N, C-alpha and C. Protein backbone atom coordinates (compact mmCIF):
# COMPACT_ATOMS: atom_id res chain seq x y z
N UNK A 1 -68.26 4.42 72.73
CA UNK A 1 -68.24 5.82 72.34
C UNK A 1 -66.79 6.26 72.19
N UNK A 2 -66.59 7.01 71.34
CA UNK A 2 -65.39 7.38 71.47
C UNK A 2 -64.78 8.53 72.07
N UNK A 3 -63.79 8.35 72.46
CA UNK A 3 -62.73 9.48 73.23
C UNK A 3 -62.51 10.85 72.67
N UNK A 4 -62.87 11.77 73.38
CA UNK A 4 -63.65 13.10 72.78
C UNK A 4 -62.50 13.74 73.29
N UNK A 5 -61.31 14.86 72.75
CA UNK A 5 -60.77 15.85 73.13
C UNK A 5 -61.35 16.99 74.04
N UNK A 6 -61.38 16.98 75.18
CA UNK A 6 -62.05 18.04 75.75
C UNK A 6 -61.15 19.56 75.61
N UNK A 7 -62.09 20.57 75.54
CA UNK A 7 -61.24 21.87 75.66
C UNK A 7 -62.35 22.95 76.45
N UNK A 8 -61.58 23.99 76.68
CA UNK A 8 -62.85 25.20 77.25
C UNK A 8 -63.49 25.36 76.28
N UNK A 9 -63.90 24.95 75.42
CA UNK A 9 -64.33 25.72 73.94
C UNK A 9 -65.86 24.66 74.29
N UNK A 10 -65.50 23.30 74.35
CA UNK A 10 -66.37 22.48 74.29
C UNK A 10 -67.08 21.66 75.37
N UNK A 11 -66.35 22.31 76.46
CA UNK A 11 -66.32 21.62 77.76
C UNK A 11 -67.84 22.18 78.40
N UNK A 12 -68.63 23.07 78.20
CA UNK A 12 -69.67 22.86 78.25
C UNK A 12 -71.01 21.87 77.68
N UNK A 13 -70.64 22.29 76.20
CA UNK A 13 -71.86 21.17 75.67
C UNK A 13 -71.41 19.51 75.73
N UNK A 14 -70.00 19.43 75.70
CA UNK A 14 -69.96 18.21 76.06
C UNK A 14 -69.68 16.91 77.47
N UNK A 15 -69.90 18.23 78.72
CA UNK A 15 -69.52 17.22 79.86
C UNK A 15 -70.56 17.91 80.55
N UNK A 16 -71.06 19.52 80.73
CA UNK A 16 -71.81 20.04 81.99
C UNK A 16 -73.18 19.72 81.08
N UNK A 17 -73.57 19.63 79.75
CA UNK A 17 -74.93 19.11 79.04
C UNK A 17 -75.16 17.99 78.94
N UNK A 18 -74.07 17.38 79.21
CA UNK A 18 -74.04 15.70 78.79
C UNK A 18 -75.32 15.19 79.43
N UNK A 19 -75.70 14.34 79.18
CA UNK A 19 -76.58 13.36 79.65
C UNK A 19 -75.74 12.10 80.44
N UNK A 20 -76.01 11.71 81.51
CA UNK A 20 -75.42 10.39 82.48
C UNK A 20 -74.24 10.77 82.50
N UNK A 21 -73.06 9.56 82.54
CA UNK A 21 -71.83 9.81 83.25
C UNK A 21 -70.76 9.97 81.82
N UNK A 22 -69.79 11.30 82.56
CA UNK A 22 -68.57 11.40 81.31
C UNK A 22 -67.36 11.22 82.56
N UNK A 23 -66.59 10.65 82.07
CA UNK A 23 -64.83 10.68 82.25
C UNK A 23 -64.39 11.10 82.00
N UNK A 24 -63.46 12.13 82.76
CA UNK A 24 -62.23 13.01 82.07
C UNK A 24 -61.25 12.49 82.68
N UNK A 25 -60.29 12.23 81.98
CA UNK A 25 -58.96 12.18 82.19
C UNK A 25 -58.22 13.45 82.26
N UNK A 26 -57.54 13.83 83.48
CA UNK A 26 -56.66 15.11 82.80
C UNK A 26 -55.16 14.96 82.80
N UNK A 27 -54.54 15.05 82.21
CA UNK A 27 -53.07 14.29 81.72
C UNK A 27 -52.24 15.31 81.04
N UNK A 28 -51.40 14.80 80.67
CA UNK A 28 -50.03 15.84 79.76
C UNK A 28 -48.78 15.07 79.26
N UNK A 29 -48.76 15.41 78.08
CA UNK A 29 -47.81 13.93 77.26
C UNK A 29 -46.54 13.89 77.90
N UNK A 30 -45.89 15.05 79.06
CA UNK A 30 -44.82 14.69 79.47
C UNK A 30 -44.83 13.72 80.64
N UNK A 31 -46.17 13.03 81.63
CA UNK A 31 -46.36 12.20 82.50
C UNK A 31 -46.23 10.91 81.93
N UNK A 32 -45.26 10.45 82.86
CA UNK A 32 -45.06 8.95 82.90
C UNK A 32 -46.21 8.36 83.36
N UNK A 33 -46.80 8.79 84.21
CA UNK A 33 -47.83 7.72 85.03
C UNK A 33 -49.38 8.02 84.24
N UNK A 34 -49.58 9.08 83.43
CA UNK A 34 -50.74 9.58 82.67
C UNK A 34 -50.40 8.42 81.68
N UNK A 35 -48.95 8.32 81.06
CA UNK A 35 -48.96 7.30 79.72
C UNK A 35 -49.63 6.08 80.22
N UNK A 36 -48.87 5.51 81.54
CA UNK A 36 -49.01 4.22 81.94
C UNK A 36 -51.29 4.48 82.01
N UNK A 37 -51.13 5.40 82.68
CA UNK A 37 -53.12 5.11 82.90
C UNK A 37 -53.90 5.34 81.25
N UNK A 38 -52.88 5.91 80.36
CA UNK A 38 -54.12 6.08 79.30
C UNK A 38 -54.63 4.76 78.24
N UNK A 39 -53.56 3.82 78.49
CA UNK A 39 -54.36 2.40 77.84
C UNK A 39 -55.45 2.05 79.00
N UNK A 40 -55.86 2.21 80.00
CA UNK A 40 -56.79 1.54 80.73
C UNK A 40 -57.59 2.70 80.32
N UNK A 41 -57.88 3.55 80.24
CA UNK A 41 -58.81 5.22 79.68
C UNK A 41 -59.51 4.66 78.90
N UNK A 42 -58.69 3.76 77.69
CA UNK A 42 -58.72 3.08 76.28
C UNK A 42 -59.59 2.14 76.30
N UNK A 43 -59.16 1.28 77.24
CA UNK A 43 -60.20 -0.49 77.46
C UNK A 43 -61.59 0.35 77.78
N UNK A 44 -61.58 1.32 78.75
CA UNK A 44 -62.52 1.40 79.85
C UNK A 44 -63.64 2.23 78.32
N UNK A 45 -63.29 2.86 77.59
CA UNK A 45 -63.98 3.79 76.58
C UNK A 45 -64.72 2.64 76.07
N UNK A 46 -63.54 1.30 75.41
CA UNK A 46 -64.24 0.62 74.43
C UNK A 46 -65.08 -0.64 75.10
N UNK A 47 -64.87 -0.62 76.45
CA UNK A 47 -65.89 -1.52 76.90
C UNK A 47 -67.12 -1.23 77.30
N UNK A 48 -67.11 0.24 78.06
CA UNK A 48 -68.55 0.77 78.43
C UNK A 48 -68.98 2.16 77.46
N UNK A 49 -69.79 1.49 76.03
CA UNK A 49 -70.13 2.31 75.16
C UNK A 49 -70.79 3.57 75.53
N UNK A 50 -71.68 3.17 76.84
CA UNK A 50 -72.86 4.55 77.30
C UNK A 50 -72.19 5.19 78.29
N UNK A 51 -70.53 5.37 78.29
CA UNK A 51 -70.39 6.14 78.90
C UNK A 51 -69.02 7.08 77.74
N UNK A 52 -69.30 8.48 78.16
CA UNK A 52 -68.51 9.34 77.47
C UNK A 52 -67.28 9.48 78.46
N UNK A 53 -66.05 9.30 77.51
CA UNK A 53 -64.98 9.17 77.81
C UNK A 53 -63.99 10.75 76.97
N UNK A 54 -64.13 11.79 77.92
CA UNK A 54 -62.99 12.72 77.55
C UNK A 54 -61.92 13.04 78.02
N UNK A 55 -60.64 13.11 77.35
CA UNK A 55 -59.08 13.23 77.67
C UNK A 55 -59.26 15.17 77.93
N UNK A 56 -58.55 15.99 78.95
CA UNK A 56 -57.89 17.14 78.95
C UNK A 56 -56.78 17.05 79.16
N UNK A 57 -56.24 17.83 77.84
CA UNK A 57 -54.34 18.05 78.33
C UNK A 57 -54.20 19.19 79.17
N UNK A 58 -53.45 19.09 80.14
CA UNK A 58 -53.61 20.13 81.58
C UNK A 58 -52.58 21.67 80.67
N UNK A 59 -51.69 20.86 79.87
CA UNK A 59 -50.72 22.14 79.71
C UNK A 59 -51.32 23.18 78.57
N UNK A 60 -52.29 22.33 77.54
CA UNK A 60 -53.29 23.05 76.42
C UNK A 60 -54.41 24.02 76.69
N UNK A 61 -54.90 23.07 78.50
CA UNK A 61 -56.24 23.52 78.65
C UNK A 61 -56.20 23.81 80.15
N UNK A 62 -54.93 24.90 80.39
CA UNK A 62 -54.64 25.43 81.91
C UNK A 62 -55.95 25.97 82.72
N UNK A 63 -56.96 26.33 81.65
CA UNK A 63 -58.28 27.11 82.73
C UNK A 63 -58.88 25.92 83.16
N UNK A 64 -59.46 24.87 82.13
CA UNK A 64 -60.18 23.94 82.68
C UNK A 64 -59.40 23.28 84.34
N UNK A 65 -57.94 23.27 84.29
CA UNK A 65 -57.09 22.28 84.83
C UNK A 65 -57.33 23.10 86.67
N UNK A 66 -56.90 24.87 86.23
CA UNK A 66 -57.35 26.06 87.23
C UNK A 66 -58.93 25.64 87.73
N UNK A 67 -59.84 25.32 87.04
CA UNK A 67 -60.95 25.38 87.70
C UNK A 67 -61.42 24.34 88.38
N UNK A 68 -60.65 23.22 88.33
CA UNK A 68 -61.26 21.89 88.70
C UNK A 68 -60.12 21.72 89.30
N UNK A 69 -59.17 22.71 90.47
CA UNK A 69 -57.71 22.57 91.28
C UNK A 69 -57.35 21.20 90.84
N UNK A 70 -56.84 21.36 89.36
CA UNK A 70 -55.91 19.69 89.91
C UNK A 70 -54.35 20.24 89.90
N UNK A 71 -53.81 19.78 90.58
CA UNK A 71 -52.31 20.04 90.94
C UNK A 71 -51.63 18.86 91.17
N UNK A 72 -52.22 17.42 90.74
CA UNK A 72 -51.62 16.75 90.56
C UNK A 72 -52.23 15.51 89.18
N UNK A 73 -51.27 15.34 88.10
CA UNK A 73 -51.85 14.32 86.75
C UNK A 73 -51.25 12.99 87.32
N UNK A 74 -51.72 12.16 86.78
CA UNK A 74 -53.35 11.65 85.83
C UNK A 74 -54.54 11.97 87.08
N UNK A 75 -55.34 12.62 86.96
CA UNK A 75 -56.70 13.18 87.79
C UNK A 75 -57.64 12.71 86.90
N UNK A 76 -58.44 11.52 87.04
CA UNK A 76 -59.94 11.22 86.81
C UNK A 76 -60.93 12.08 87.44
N UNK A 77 -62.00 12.55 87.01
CA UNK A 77 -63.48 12.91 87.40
C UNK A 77 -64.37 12.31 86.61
N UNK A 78 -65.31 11.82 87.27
CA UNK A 78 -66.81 11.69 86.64
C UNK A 78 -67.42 12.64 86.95
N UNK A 79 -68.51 13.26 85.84
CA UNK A 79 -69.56 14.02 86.46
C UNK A 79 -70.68 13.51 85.98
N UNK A 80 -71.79 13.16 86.61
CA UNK A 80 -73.15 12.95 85.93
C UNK A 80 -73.81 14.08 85.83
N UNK A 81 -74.83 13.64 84.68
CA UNK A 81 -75.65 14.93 84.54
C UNK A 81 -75.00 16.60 84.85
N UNK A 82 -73.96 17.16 84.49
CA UNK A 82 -73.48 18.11 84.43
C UNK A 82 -72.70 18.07 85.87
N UNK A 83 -73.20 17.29 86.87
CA UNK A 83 -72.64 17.63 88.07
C UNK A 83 -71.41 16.73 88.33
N UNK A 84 -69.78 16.89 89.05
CA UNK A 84 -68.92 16.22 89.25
C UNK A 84 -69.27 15.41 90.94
N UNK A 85 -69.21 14.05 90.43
CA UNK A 85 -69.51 13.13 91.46
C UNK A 85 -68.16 12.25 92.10
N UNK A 86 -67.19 12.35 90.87
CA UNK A 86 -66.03 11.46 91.54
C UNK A 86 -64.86 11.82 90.91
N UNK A 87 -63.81 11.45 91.97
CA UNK A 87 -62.48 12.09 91.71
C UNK A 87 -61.15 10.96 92.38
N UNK A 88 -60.44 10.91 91.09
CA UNK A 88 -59.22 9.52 91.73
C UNK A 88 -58.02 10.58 91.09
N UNK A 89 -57.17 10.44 92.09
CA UNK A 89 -55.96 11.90 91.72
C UNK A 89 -54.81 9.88 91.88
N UNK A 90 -53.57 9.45 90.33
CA UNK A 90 -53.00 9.57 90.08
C UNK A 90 -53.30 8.06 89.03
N UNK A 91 -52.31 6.93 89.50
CA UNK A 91 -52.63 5.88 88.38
C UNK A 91 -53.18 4.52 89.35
N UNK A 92 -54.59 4.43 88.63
CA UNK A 92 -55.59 3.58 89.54
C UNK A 92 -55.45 2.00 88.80
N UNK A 93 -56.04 0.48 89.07
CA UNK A 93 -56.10 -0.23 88.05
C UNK A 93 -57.32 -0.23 87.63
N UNK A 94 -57.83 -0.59 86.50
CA UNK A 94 -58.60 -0.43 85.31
C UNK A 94 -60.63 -0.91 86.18
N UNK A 95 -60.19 -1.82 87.06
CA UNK A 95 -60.83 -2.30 88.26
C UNK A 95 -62.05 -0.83 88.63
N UNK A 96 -61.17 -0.58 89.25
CA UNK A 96 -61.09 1.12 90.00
C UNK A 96 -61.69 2.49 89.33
N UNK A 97 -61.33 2.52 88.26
CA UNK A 97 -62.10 3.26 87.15
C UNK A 97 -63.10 2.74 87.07
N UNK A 98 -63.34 1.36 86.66
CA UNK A 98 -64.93 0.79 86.28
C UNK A 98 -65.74 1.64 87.66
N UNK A 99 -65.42 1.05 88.71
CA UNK A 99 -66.03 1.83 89.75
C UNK A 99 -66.50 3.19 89.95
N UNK A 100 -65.41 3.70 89.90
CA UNK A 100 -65.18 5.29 89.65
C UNK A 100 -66.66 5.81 88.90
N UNK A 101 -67.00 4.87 88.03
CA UNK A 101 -68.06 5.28 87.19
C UNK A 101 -69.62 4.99 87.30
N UNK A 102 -69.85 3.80 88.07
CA UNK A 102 -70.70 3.14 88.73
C UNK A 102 -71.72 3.93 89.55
């Protein structure tokens, strides 16, 4: 599946309606350690098709970033079925994410 831009605009029908598990990445192009985690974001999208994989930029999409306290990037969440089940706050290996999602 491919890597979906998340925003407040869309962040309902596409992560709290979703069906099974989505990934958000939340990141910001000035992080070093967001660059280093977003090729594993990349593998992890194109290896597990049935799962939705969305990027938030924290500095574009400050409410989403406010509502889900992250105060520190690269911040993974999964949520299934609309609900958030898991949370890895900085740069994990690619291992770890698979999990994350499991």
């Amino acid at each position: 599946m491919a890597i979906v831009t998340i925003t407040k605009d869309n962040f309902q029908s596409e992560v709290l309606e979703a069906k099974g598990a989505v990934l958000l990445d939340f990141w910001a192009a000035w992080c070093g350690p967001c660059r280093m985690l977003s090729p594993l974001i990349d593998q992890i999208a194109a290896e597990m098709p049935e799962l939705k994989v969305g990027k938030i930029n924290t500095d574009e999409q400050e409410e989403l970033a406010e509502r889900f306290q992250i105060m520190t990037i690269p911040t993974l969440m999964v949520f299934k079925d609309g609900q958030p089940v898991n949370k890895s706050i900085g740069v994990i290996p690619k291992a770890a994410i698979a999990k994350l999602v499991e």
